[in-house]
mmCIF file of C-alpha atoms in Angstrom:
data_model
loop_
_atom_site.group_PDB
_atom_site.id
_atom_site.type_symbol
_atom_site.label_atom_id
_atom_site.label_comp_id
_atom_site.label_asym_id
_atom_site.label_seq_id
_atom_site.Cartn_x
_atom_site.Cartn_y
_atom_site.Cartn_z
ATOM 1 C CA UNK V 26 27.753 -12.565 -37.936
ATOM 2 C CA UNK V 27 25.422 -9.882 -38.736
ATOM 3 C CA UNK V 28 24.823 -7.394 -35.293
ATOM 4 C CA UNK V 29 21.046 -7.366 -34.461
ATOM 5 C CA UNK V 30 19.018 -4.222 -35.793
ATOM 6 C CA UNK V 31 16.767 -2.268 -34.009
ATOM 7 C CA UNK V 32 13.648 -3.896 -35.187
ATOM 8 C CA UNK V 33 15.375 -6.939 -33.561
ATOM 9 C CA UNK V 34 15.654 -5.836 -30.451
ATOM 10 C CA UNK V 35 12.573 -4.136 -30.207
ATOM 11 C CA UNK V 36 10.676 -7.018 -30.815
ATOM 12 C CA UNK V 37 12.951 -9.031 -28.212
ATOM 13 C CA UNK V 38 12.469 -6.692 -25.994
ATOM 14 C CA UNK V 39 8.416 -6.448 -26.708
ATOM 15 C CA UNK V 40 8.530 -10.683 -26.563
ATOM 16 C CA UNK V 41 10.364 -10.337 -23.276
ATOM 17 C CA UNK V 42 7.376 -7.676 -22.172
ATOM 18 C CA UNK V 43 4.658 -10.041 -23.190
ATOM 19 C CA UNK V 44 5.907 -13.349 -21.419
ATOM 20 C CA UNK V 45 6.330 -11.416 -18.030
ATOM 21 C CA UNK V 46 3.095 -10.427 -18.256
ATOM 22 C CA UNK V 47 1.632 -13.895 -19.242
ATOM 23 C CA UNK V 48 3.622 -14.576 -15.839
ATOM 24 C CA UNK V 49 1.707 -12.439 -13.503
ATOM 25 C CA UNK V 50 -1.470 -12.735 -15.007
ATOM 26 C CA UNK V 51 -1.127 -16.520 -14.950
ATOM 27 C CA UNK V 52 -1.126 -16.423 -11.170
ATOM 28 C CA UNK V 53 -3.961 -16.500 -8.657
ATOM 29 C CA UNK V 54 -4.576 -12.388 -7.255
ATOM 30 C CA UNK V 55 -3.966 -12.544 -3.257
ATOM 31 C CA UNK V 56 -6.485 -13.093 -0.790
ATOM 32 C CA UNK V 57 -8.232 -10.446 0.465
ATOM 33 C CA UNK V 58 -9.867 -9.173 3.944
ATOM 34 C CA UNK V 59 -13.761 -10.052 2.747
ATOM 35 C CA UNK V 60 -16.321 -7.324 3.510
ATOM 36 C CA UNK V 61 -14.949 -4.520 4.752
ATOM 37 C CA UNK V 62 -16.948 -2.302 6.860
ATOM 38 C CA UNK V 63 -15.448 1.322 5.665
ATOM 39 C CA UNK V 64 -17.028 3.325 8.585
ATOM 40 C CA UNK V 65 -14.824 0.744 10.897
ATOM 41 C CA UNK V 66 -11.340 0.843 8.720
ATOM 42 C CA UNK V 67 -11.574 4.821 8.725
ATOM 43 C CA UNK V 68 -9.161 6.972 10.853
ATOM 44 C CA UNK V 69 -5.304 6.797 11.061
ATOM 45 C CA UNK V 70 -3.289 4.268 10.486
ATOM 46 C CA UNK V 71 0.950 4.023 11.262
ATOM 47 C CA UNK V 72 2.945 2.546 8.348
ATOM 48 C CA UNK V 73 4.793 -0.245 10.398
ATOM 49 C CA UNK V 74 6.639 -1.570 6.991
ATOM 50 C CA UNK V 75 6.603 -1.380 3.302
ATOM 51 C CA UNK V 76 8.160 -2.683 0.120
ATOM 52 C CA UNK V 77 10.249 -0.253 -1.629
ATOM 53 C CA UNK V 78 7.910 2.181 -3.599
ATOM 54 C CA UNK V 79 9.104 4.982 -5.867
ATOM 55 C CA UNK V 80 6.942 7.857 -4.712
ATOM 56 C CA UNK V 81 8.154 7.049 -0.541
ATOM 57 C CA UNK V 82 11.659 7.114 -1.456
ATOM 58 C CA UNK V 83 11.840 10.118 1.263
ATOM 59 C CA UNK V 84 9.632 8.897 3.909
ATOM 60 C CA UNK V 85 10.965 7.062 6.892
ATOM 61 C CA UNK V 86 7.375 7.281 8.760
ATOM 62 C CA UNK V 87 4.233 7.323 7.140
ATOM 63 C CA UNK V 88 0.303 7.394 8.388
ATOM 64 C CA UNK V 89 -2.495 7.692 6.029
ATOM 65 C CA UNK V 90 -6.159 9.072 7.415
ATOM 66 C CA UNK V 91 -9.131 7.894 5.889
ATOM 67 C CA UNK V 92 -12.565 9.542 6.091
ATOM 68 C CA UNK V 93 -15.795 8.110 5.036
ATOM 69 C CA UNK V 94 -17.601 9.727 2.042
ATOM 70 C CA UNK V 95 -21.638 9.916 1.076
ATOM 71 C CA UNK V 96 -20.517 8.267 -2.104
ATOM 72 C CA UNK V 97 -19.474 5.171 -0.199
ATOM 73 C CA UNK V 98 -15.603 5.708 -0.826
ATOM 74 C CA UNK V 99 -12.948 7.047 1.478
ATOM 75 C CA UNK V 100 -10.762 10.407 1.524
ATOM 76 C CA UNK V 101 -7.263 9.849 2.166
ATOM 77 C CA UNK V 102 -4.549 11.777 3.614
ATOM 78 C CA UNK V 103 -1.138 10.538 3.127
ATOM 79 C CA UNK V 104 1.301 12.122 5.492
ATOM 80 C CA UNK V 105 5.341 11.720 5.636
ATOM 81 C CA UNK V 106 8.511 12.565 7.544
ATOM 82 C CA UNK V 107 11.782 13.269 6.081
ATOM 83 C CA UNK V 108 15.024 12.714 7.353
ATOM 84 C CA UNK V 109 15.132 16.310 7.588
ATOM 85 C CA UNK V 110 11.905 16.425 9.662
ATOM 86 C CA UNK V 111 10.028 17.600 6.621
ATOM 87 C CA UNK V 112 6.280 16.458 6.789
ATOM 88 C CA UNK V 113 4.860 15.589 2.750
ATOM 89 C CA UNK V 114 1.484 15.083 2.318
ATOM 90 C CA UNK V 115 -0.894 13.557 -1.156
ATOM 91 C CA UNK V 116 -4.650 13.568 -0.680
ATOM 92 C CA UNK V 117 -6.861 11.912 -2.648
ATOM 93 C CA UNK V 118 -9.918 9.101 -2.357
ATOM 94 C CA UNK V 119 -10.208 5.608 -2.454
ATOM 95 C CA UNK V 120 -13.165 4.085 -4.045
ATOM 96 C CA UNK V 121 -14.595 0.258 -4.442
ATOM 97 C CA UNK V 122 -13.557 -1.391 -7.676
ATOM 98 C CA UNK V 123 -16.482 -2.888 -7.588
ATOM 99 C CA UNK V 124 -19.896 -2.519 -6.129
ATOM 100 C CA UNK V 125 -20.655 -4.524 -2.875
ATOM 101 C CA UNK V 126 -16.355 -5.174 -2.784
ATOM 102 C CA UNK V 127 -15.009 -2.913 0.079
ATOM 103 C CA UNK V 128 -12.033 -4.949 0.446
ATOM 104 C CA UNK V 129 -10.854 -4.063 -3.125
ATOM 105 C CA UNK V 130 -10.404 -0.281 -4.019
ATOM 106 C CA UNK V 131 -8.853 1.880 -6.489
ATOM 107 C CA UNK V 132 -6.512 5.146 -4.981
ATOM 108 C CA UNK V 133 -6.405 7.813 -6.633
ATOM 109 C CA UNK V 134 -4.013 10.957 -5.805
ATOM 110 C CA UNK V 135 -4.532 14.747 -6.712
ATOM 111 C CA UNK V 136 -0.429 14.753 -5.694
ATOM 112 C CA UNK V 137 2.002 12.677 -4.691
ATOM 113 C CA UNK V 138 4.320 13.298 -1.759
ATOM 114 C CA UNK V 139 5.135 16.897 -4.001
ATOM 115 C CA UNK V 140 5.802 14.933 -7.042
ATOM 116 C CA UNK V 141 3.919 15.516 -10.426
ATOM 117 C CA UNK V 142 4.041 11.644 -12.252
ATOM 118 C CA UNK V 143 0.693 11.168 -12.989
ATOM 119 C CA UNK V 144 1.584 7.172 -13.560
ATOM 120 C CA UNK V 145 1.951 7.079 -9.706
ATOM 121 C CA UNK V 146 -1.059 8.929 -8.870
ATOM 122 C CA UNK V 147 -3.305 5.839 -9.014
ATOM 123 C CA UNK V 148 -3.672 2.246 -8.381
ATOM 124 C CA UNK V 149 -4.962 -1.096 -6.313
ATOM 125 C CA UNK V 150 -5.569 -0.727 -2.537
ATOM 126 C CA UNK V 151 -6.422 -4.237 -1.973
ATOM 127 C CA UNK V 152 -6.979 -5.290 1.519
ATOM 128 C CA UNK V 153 -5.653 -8.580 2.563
ATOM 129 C CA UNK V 154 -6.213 -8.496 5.711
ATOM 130 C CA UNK V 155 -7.781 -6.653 9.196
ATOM 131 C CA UNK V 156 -7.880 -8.191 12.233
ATOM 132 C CA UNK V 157 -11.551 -8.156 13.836
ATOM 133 C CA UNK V 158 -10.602 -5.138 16.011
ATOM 134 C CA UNK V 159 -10.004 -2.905 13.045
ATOM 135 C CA UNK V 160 -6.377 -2.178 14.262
ATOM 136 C CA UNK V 161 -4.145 -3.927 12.461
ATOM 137 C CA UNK V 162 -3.651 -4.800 8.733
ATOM 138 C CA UNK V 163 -2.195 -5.892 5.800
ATOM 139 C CA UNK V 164 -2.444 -3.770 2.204
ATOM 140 C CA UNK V 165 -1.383 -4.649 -0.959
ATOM 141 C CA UNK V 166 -1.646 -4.974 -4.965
ATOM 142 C CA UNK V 167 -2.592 -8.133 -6.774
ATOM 143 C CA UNK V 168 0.322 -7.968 -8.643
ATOM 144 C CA UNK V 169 2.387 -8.420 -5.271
ATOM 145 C CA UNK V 170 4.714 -5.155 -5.951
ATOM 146 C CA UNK V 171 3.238 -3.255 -3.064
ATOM 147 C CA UNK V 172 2.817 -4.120 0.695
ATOM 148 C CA UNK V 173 2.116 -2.410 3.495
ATOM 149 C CA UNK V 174 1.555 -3.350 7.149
ATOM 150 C CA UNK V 175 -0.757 -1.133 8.583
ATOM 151 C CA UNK V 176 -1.493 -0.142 12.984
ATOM 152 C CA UNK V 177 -3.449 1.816 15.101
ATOM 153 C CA UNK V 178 -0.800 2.471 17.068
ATOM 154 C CA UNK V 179 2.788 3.515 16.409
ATOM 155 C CA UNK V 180 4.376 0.189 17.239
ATOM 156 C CA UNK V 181 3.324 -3.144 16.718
ATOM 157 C CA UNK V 182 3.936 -6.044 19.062
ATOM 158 C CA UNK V 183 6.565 -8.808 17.976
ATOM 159 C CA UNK V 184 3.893 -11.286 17.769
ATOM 160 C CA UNK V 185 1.489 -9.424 16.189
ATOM 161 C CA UNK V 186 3.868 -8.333 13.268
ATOM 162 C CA UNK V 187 5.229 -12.154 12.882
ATOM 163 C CA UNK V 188 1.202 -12.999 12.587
ATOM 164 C CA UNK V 189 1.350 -10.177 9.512
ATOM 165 C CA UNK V 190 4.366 -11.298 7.976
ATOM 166 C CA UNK V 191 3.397 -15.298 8.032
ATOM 167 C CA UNK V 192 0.022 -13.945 6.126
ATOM 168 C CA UNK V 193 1.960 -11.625 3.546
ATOM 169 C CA UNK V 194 3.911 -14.845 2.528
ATOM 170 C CA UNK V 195 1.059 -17.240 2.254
ATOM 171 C CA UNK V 196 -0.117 -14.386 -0.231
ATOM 172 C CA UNK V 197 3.026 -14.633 -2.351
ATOM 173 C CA UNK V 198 4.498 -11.584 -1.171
ATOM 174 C CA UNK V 199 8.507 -11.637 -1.386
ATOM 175 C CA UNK V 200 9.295 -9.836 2.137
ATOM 176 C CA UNK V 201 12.994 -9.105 1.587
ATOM 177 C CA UNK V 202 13.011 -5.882 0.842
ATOM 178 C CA UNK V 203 10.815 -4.875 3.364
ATOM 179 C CA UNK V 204 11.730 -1.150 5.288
ATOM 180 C CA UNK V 205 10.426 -0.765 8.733
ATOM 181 C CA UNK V 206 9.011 2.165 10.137
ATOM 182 C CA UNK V 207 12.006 3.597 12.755
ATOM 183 C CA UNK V 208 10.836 5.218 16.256
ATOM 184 C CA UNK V 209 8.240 7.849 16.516
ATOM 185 C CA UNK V 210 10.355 10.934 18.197
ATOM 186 C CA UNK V 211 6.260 12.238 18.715
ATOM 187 C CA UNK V 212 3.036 11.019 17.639
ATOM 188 C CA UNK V 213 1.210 13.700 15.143
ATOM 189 C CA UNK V 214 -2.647 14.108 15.042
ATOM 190 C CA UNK V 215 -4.079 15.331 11.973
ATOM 191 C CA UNK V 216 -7.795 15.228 10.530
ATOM 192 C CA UNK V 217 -8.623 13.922 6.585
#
């Protein structure tokens, strides 16, 4: 038997790209939050848990501040501690895909957490859900690869992150990989 060439694998391997993206695109985008009243979902917000994502490989706690801008969008300040006690940040704004759509936006970083890719720098902030207090909620991409839940507060009841997790799987997020956010050792204040 003759081995396969490169051409042959490279078109396996292209094949093997196009299905698996006939498979995502095939299925329904998440539910999102609605209208989304910006001025509201401003402020901080406490990383309570996350699917794995490249660029927070070194963050065990996270916030991200969000200021309202005249142009409608939001500027974001991504802050996060090491497990040396090293605090990264990656600023940048978030801005409605499209117009009238506040619960759909597109990120985009000037840096991330001190890394250069600029393949990282960008991407779907969808909003799935905020409760009607504006302090917790749920934030992910329609391609389900990225999830975060999202408080006001450093901690999150047990109820209230069940409620959050029972909505991320009626979305079609996979939740095993999930990391949670360990104990604040102090609470940090910072301004977008």
């Amino acid at each position: 038997m003759k081995p396969a060439g490169p051409w042959r694998a490279l078109g396996l391997a292209g094949l093997g790209l196009l299905l698996g993206g006939c498979a995502f695109w095939g299925r329904e985008p998440p539910a999102t939050a609605g209208a989304l009243d910006l001025e509201r979902y401003q402020g901080t917000w406490y990383e309570q848990a996350r699917l794995p994502v490249p660029f927070q490989s070194r963050c065990l706690q996270s916030e991200a501040h969000y200021r309202l801008l005249p142009s409608g969008g939001l500027a974001v300040l991504n802050r996060c501690r090491t497990a040396a006690g090293e605090w990264l940040e990656a600023s940048g704004t978030a801005s409605p895909l499209d117009r009238g759509r506040t619960d759909r936006l597109w990120v985009r970083f000037h840096n991330v957490f001190g890394y250069g890719f600029p393949v990282l720098a960008e991407g779907d902030y969808w909003v799935l859900y905020v409760d009607p207090d504006y302090r917790l909620a749920l934030v992910g991409s329609p391609d389900r690869e990225f999830l975060w839940i999202l408080s006001r507060e450093t901690t999150i009841a047990p109820q209230e992150r069940e409620r959050l997790l029972r909505l991320a799987r009626e979305r079609g997020y996979d939740l095993e990989l999930l990391i949670w956010r360990p104990e604040d050792e102090e609470p940090s204040v910072v301004a977008p």
